[in-house]
mmCIF file of C-alpha atoms and ligand atoms in Angstrom:
data_model
loop_
_atom_site.group_PDB
_atom_site.id
_atom_site.type_symbol
_atom_site.label_atom_id
_atom_site.label_comp_id
_atom_site.label_asym_id
_atom_site.label_seq_id
_atom_site.Cartn_x
_atom_site.Cartn_y
_atom_site.Cartn_z
ATOM 1 C CA MET Y 24 -166.685 79.443 24.007
ATOM 2 C CA LYS Y 25 -169.475 77.957 21.905
ATOM 3 C CA ILE Y 26 -170.972 74.492 22.447
ATOM 4 C CA ILE Y 27 -173.626 72.932 20.211
ATOM 5 C CA GLY Y 28 -175.824 70.100 21.520
ATOM 6 C CA ILE Y 29 -177.460 67.865 18.927
ATOM 7 C CA ASN Y 30 -180.440 65.774 19.992
ATOM 8 C CA ALA Y 31 -181.312 63.046 17.493
ATOM 9 C CA SER Y 32 -184.464 61.719 19.184
ATOM 10 C CA PRO Y 33 -187.685 62.575 17.349
ATOM 11 C CA ARG Y 34 -189.705 62.592 20.602
ATOM 12 C CA GLY Y 35 -189.348 66.301 21.395
ATOM 13 C CA SER Y 36 -189.964 67.232 25.023
ATOM 14 C CA LYS Y 37 -190.669 63.564 25.952
ATOM 15 C CA SER Y 38 -187.165 62.519 24.964
ATOM 16 C CA GLN Y 39 -184.765 61.281 27.658
ATOM 17 C CA THR Y 40 -181.892 61.858 25.257
ATOM 18 C CA LYS Y 41 -182.852 65.513 24.903
ATOM 19 C CA LYS Y 42 -183.013 65.895 28.711
ATOM 20 C CA LEU Y 43 -179.500 64.497 29.048
ATOM 21 C CA VAL Y 44 -178.094 66.632 26.211
ATOM 22 C CA LYS Y 45 -179.677 69.642 27.919
ATOM 23 C CA ALA Y 46 -178.062 68.647 31.236
ATOM 24 C CA VAL Y 47 -174.607 68.590 29.578
ATOM 25 C CA LEU Y 48 -175.270 72.019 28.067
ATOM 26 C CA ASP Y 49 -176.441 73.349 31.456
ATOM 27 C CA GLY Y 50 -173.186 72.150 33.024
ATOM 28 C CA ALA Y 51 -171.155 73.825 30.281
ATOM 29 C CA ARG Y 52 -173.154 77.050 30.605
ATOM 30 C CA SER Y 53 -172.464 77.082 34.365
ATOM 31 C CA GLN Y 54 -168.766 77.353 33.406
ATOM 32 C CA GLY Y 55 -169.341 80.305 31.084
ATOM 33 C CA ALA Y 56 -169.988 78.569 27.744
ATOM 34 C CA THR Y 57 -172.515 79.848 25.229
ATOM 35 C CA VAL Y 58 -174.701 76.889 24.342
ATOM 36 C CA GLU Y 59 -177.246 75.977 21.687
ATOM 37 C CA LEU Y 60 -179.496 72.932 21.504
ATOM 38 C CA VAL Y 61 -180.468 71.651 18.058
ATOM 39 C CA ASP Y 62 -183.356 69.233 17.519
ATOM 40 C CA LEU Y 63 -181.947 67.350 14.556
ATOM 41 C CA CYS Y 64 -185.270 65.660 13.721
ATOM 42 C CA ARG Y 65 -186.871 69.032 12.997
ATOM 43 C CA LEU Y 66 -184.377 69.815 10.240
ATOM 44 C CA LYS Y 67 -184.811 69.097 6.559
ATOM 45 C CA MET Y 68 -181.894 66.894 5.492
ATOM 46 C CA GLU Y 69 -181.188 65.046 2.268
ATOM 47 C CA TYR Y 70 -179.186 61.822 2.216
ATOM 48 C CA CYS Y 71 -175.576 61.795 1.065
ATOM 49 C CA ASN Y 72 -175.596 60.551 -2.533
ATOM 50 C CA ALA Y 73 -171.841 59.888 -2.671
ATOM 51 C CA CYS Y 74 -171.345 62.329 -5.559
ATOM 52 C CA GLY Y 75 -167.940 63.344 -4.154
ATOM 53 C CA ILE Y 76 -168.538 67.042 -4.858
ATOM 54 C CA CYS Y 77 -167.668 67.949 -1.255
ATOM 55 C CA TYR Y 78 -164.269 66.272 -1.735
ATOM 56 C CA GLU Y 79 -163.754 68.219 -4.945
ATOM 57 C CA ARG Y 80 -165.223 71.622 -4.041
ATOM 58 C CA GLY Y 81 -165.565 71.693 -0.248
ATOM 59 C CA LYS Y 82 -169.337 72.183 -0.521
ATOM 60 C CA CYS Y 83 -172.302 69.822 -0.536
ATOM 61 C CA VAL Y 84 -174.711 69.876 -3.483
ATOM 62 C CA HIS Y 85 -177.749 69.739 -1.171
ATOM 63 C CA LYS Y 86 -179.108 73.131 -0.148
ATOM 64 C CA ASP Y 87 -180.891 72.196 3.067
ATOM 65 C CA ASP Y 88 -180.833 72.812 6.822
ATOM 66 C CA LEU Y 89 -177.671 70.769 7.250
ATOM 67 C CA GLN Y 90 -175.643 73.464 5.478
ATOM 68 C CA THR Y 91 -176.354 75.841 8.384
ATOM 69 C CA LEU Y 92 -175.858 73.182 11.056
ATOM 70 C CA TYR Y 93 -172.573 72.030 9.509
ATOM 71 C CA LYS Y 94 -171.232 75.596 9.640
ATOM 72 C CA LYS Y 95 -172.251 75.803 13.300
ATOM 73 C CA ILE Y 96 -170.510 72.500 14.048
ATOM 74 C CA LEU Y 97 -167.314 73.647 12.344
ATOM 75 C CA SER Y 98 -167.262 76.946 14.212
ATOM 76 C CA ALA Y 99 -168.090 75.436 17.641
ATOM 77 C CA ASP Y 100 -165.476 74.664 20.289
ATOM 78 C CA GLY Y 101 -167.442 71.794 21.727
ATOM 79 C CA LEU Y 102 -170.164 69.349 20.735
ATOM 80 C CA VAL Y 103 -172.708 67.243 22.569
ATOM 81 C CA MET Y 104 -174.028 64.386 20.443
ATOM 82 C CA GLY Y 105 -177.138 62.607 21.701
ATOM 83 C CA SER Y 106 -179.019 59.695 20.194
ATOM 84 C CA PRO Y 107 -181.340 56.914 21.343
ATOM 85 C CA ASN Y 108 -180.496 53.374 20.334
ATOM 86 C CA TYR Y 109 -182.549 52.455 17.269
ATOM 87 C CA PHE Y 110 -181.774 48.882 16.241
ATOM 88 C CA HIS Y 111 -178.288 48.807 17.780
ATOM 89 C CA SER Y 112 -177.209 52.138 16.322
ATOM 90 C CA VAL Y 113 -177.988 55.862 16.213
ATOM 91 C CA THR Y 114 -181.282 57.127 14.766
ATOM 92 C CA ALA Y 115 -181.585 57.552 11.002
ATOM 93 C CA GLN Y 116 -181.447 61.328 11.429
ATOM 94 C CA MET Y 117 -178.104 61.173 13.253
ATOM 95 C CA LYS Y 118 -176.733 58.734 10.675
ATOM 96 C CA THR Y 119 -177.876 61.029 7.846
ATOM 97 C CA MET Y 120 -176.015 63.921 9.429
ATOM 98 C CA ILE Y 121 -172.859 61.840 9.923
ATOM 99 C CA ASP Y 122 -172.914 60.603 6.309
ATOM 100 C CA ARG Y 123 -173.106 64.197 5.104
ATOM 101 C CA MET Y 124 -169.832 64.940 6.944
ATOM 102 C CA ALA Y 125 -167.544 62.627 4.941
ATOM 103 C CA ASP Y 126 -165.196 65.497 4.063
ATOM 104 C CA ALA Y 127 -164.779 66.159 7.804
ATOM 105 C CA VAL Y 128 -163.216 62.713 8.138
ATOM 106 C CA HIS Y 129 -160.839 63.102 5.180
ATOM 107 C CA CYS Y 130 -159.672 66.515 6.400
ATOM 108 C CA GLN Y 131 -160.007 65.839 10.149
ATOM 109 C CA LEU Y 132 -162.140 68.979 10.375
ATOM 110 C CA LEU Y 133 -163.103 68.559 14.041
ATOM 111 C CA THR Y 134 -159.466 68.733 15.151
ATOM 112 C CA GLY Y 135 -159.105 70.783 18.347
ATOM 113 C CA LYS Y 136 -162.761 70.376 19.325
ATOM 114 C CA TYR Y 137 -164.120 68.424 22.290
ATOM 115 C CA THR Y 138 -167.175 66.172 22.409
ATOM 116 C CA VAL Y 139 -169.463 64.624 25.004
ATOM 117 C CA ASN Y 140 -171.626 61.758 23.748
ATOM 118 C CA ILE Y 141 -175.043 60.825 25.152
ATOM 119 C CA ALA Y 142 -177.181 57.765 24.440
ATOM 120 C CA THR Y 143 -180.349 56.113 25.714
ATOM 121 C CA SER Y 144 -181.940 52.730 25.107
ATOM 122 C CA GLY Y 145 -184.905 50.531 25.963
ATOM 123 C CA GLY Y 146 -182.819 47.447 26.719
ATOM 124 C CA PRO Y 147 -180.562 47.344 29.792
ATOM 125 C CA GLY Y 148 -177.115 48.674 28.950
ATOM 126 C CA HIS Y 149 -177.887 48.829 25.229
ATOM 127 C CA TYR Y 150 -177.130 52.557 25.160
ATOM 128 C CA LYS Y 151 -173.463 51.512 25.343
ATOM 129 C CA GLN Y 152 -173.642 50.285 21.722
ATOM 130 C CA VAL Y 153 -174.498 53.834 20.668
ATOM 131 C CA LEU Y 154 -171.855 55.410 22.903
ATOM 132 C CA ASP Y 155 -169.188 53.118 21.410
ATOM 133 C CA TYR Y 156 -170.342 54.102 17.919
ATOM 134 C CA LEU Y 157 -170.445 57.849 18.614
ATOM 135 C CA ASN Y 158 -167.097 57.805 20.438
ATOM 136 C CA GLU Y 159 -165.529 56.080 17.428
ATOM 137 C CA ILE Y 160 -167.095 58.462 14.887
ATOM 138 C CA MET Y 161 -166.201 61.654 16.744
ATOM 139 C CA LEU Y 162 -162.600 60.467 17.259
ATOM 140 C CA ASN Y 163 -162.491 59.742 13.527
ATOM 141 C CA PHE Y 164 -163.542 63.331 12.815
ATOM 142 C CA GLY Y 165 -160.577 64.458 14.940
ATOM 143 C CA SER Y 166 -162.445 65.594 18.060
ATOM 144 C CA PHE Y 167 -161.263 64.806 21.567
ATOM 145 C CA ILE Y 168 -163.799 62.832 23.581
ATOM 146 C CA THR Y 169 -164.235 64.439 26.985
ATOM 147 C CA GLY Y 170 -166.579 61.672 28.096
ATOM 148 C CA SER Y 171 -169.890 59.967 27.558
ATOM 149 C CA THR Y 172 -172.871 58.709 29.489
ATOM 150 C CA GLY Y 173 -176.250 57.127 28.955
ATOM 151 C CA ILE Y 174 -179.157 55.291 30.465
ATOM 152 C CA SER Y 175 -181.719 52.630 29.756
ATOM 153 C CA ALA Y 176 -185.325 53.888 29.999
ATOM 154 C CA ARG Y 177 -186.205 51.038 32.388
ATOM 155 C CA GLU Y 178 -183.662 52.036 35.008
ATOM 156 C CA GLY Y 179 -186.123 54.331 36.778
ATOM 157 C CA VAL Y 180 -186.346 57.838 38.150
ATOM 158 C CA LYS Y 181 -183.418 57.592 40.584
ATOM 159 C CA ALA Y 182 -181.027 56.292 37.927
ATOM 160 C CA LEU Y 183 -182.187 59.015 35.546
ATOM 161 C CA ALA Y 184 -181.464 61.666 38.169
ATOM 162 C CA ASN Y 185 -177.969 60.179 38.717
ATOM 163 C CA THR Y 186 -177.268 60.120 34.983
ATOM 164 C CA GLY Y 187 -178.588 63.696 34.700
ATOM 165 C CA ALA Y 188 -176.128 64.765 37.398
ATOM 166 C CA LYS Y 189 -173.328 62.902 35.589
ATOM 167 C CA ALA Y 190 -174.292 64.638 32.333
ATOM 168 C CA PHE Y 191 -174.206 68.044 34.050
ATOM 169 C CA ARG Y 192 -170.738 67.261 35.436
ATOM 170 C CA LEU Y 193 -169.561 66.185 31.951
ATOM 171 C CA GLY Y 194 -170.735 69.579 30.679
ATOM 172 C CA GLU Y 195 -168.602 71.330 33.292
ATOM 173 C CA ILE Y 196 -165.601 69.173 32.334
ATOM 174 C CA LEU Y 197 -166.250 69.844 28.632
ATOM 175 C CA ALA Y 198 -166.097 73.605 29.184
ATOM 176 C CA ASN Y 199 -162.939 73.244 31.276
ATOM 177 C CA ASP Y 200 -161.273 71.000 28.674
ATOM 178 C CA ILE Y 201 -161.961 73.673 26.061
ATOM 179 C CA SER Y 202 -160.648 76.557 28.131
ATOM 180 C CA LYS Y 203 -157.528 74.644 29.225
ATOM 181 C CA LYS Y 204 -157.016 73.037 25.779
ATOM 182 C CA LYS Y 205 -156.648 69.698 27.553
ATOM 183 C CA THR Y 206 -155.032 66.886 25.595
ATOM 184 C CA TYR Y 207 -155.730 63.182 25.983
ATOM 185 C CA SER Y 208 -152.516 61.336 25.133
ATOM 186 C CA LYS Y 209 -154.107 58.057 23.930
ATOM 187 C CA GLN Y 210 -156.498 59.993 21.701
ATOM 188 C CA ASN Y 211 -153.585 62.032 20.342
ATOM 189 C CA ILE Y 212 -151.884 58.821 19.177
ATOM 190 C CA ARG Y 213 -155.066 57.898 17.333
ATOM 191 C CA PHE Y 214 -155.249 61.378 15.708
ATOM 192 C CA LYS Y 215 -151.664 61.070 14.497
ATOM 193 C CA GLU Y 216 -152.437 57.718 12.843
ATOM 194 C CA ASN Y 217 -155.682 59.048 11.336
ATOM 195 C CA ARG Y 218 -154.064 62.155 9.882
ATOM 196 C CA LYS Y 219 -151.410 60.046 8.158
ATOM 197 C CA TYR Y 220 -154.011 57.578 6.871
ATOM 198 C CA PHE Y 221 -156.355 60.235 5.466
ATOM 199 C CA GLN Y 222 -153.539 62.349 4.014
ATOM 200 C CA ASP Y 223 -152.320 59.274 2.119
ATOM 201 C CA LEU Y 224 -155.867 58.608 0.915
ATOM 202 C CA VAL Y 225 -156.269 62.205 -0.297
ATOM 203 C CA LYS Y 226 -152.907 62.002 -2.097
ATOM 204 C CA LEU Y 227 -154.074 58.817 -3.840
ATOM 205 C CA ASN Y 228 -157.205 60.647 -5.031
ATOM 206 C CA LYS Y 229 -155.394 63.905 -5.771
ATOM 207 C CA ASN Y 230 -157.026 64.426 -9.189
ATOM 208 C CA GLU Y 231 -160.625 64.012 -7.984
ATOM 209 C CA TRP Y 232 -160.482 65.292 -4.397
ATOM 210 C CA THR Y 233 -158.949 68.625 -5.382
ATOM 211 C CA ASN Y 234 -160.354 70.696 -2.509
ATOM 212 C CA GLU Y 235 -159.141 68.177 0.076
ATOM 213 C CA TYR Y 236 -155.690 68.025 -1.524
ATOM 214 C CA LYS Y 237 -155.460 71.826 -1.369
ATOM 215 C CA TYR Y 238 -156.650 71.772 2.250
ATOM 216 C CA TRP Y 239 -153.858 69.435 3.425
ATOM 217 C CA ASP Y 240 -151.311 71.124 1.189
ATOM 218 C CA LYS Y 241 -152.072 74.456 2.884
ATOM 219 C CA LEU Y 242 -151.380 72.747 6.227
ATOM 220 C CA ASN Y 243 -148.089 71.390 4.814
ATOM 221 C CA TRP Y 244 -149.442 67.862 5.363
ATOM 222 C CA LYS Y 245 -149.098 68.228 9.140
HETATM 223 C C1 FMN K 22 -187.483 52.318 15.952
HETATM 224 C C2 FMN K 22 -186.951 52.041 17.331
HETATM 225 C C3 FMN K 22 -185.919 51.127 17.489
HETATM 226 C C4 FMN K 22 -185.394 50.845 18.743
HETATM 227 N N1 FMN K 22 -184.383 49.928 18.854
HETATM 228 C C5 FMN K 22 -183.853 49.673 20.088
HETATM 229 C C6 FMN K 22 -182.785 48.727 20.216
HETATM 230 O O1 FMN K 22 -182.318 48.117 19.257
HETATM 231 N N2 FMN K 22 -182.282 48.509 21.452
HETATM 232 C C7 FMN K 22 -182.771 49.160 22.562
HETATM 233 O O2 FMN K 22 -182.270 48.933 23.661
HETATM 234 N N3 FMN K 22 -183.773 50.068 22.465
HETATM 235 C C8 FMN K 22 -184.335 50.334 21.252
HETATM 236 N N4 FMN K 22 -185.363 51.259 21.143
HETATM 237 C C9 FMN K 22 -185.826 51.974 22.349
HETATM 238 C C10 FMN K 22 -185.212 53.378 22.492
HETATM 239 O O3 FMN K 22 -183.811 53.333 22.392
HETATM 240 C C11 FMN K 22 -185.588 53.968 23.849
HETATM 241 O O4 FMN K 22 -186.979 54.052 23.982
HETATM 242 C C12 FMN K 22 -184.950 55.332 24.081
HETATM 243 O O5 FMN K 22 -184.923 55.588 25.466
HETATM 244 C C13 FMN K 22 -185.723 56.470 23.424
HETATM 245 O O6 FMN K 22 -185.036 57.675 23.633
HETATM 246 P P1 FMN K 22 -185.795 59.085 23.686
HETATM 247 O O7 FMN K 22 -186.588 59.116 24.973
HETATM 248 O O8 FMN K 22 -184.705 60.096 23.706
HETATM 249 O O9 FMN K 22 -186.657 59.209 22.486
HETATM 250 C C14 FMN K 22 -185.921 51.534 19.901
HETATM 251 C C15 FMN K 22 -186.966 52.450 19.725
HETATM 252 C C16 FMN K 22 -187.479 52.707 18.456
HETATM 253 C C17 FMN K 22 -188.609 53.715 18.301
#
């Protein structure tokens, strides 16, 4: 069982987000998972330029660090996504990574995976804006959401310890969800709707999005 944690704070060892992502990974490791923590801000990543080549050929034109990370994401069983709140959203690095995964939405490439989302903020409760965003994005990629947690930096040492413990517990649950192939019925309804929506979209763009058409065709549009 492989779980990748992605920390999108640029603050290295000072980052609260990184500490919480690590806590989730520690919890998962305690249940037997193999874990890896990626500092997204250390990677070289180009912006998506909307060329549509990934839709057509299944490969991005940019040869950068995201190629390797994307492969790791697609081969992982579980993901931990962590970002601070920067102006009511994820950091630019996290957004850049998400934009580069547009084909994962069209083909629902994270189907069968499980995600825990982590966020932090300066303002009280503002981390929830980021959790809502990440929960929505990861569901749209097809991944189950095991859970999410976050904290505001001003909440103090005790609250941070509590959130750290919650993050560790979420890591344990993440590993158990993966090994038991747990399903979340409400999320399954959403996946069914999404698959239909994106299959219809790919059919509409059949002549340009050739790789995506072939992908769904191979799955018999299921
Ligand atoms: C450029 C920038 C924008 C920010 N915007 C917000 C914001 O809109 N709302 C908020 O609550 N905190 C905001 N913050 C504060 C961070 O979310 C907060 O310090 C967070 O805990 C940092 O996480 P880290 O320790 O993992 O780096 C911002 C910080 C920076 C540097």
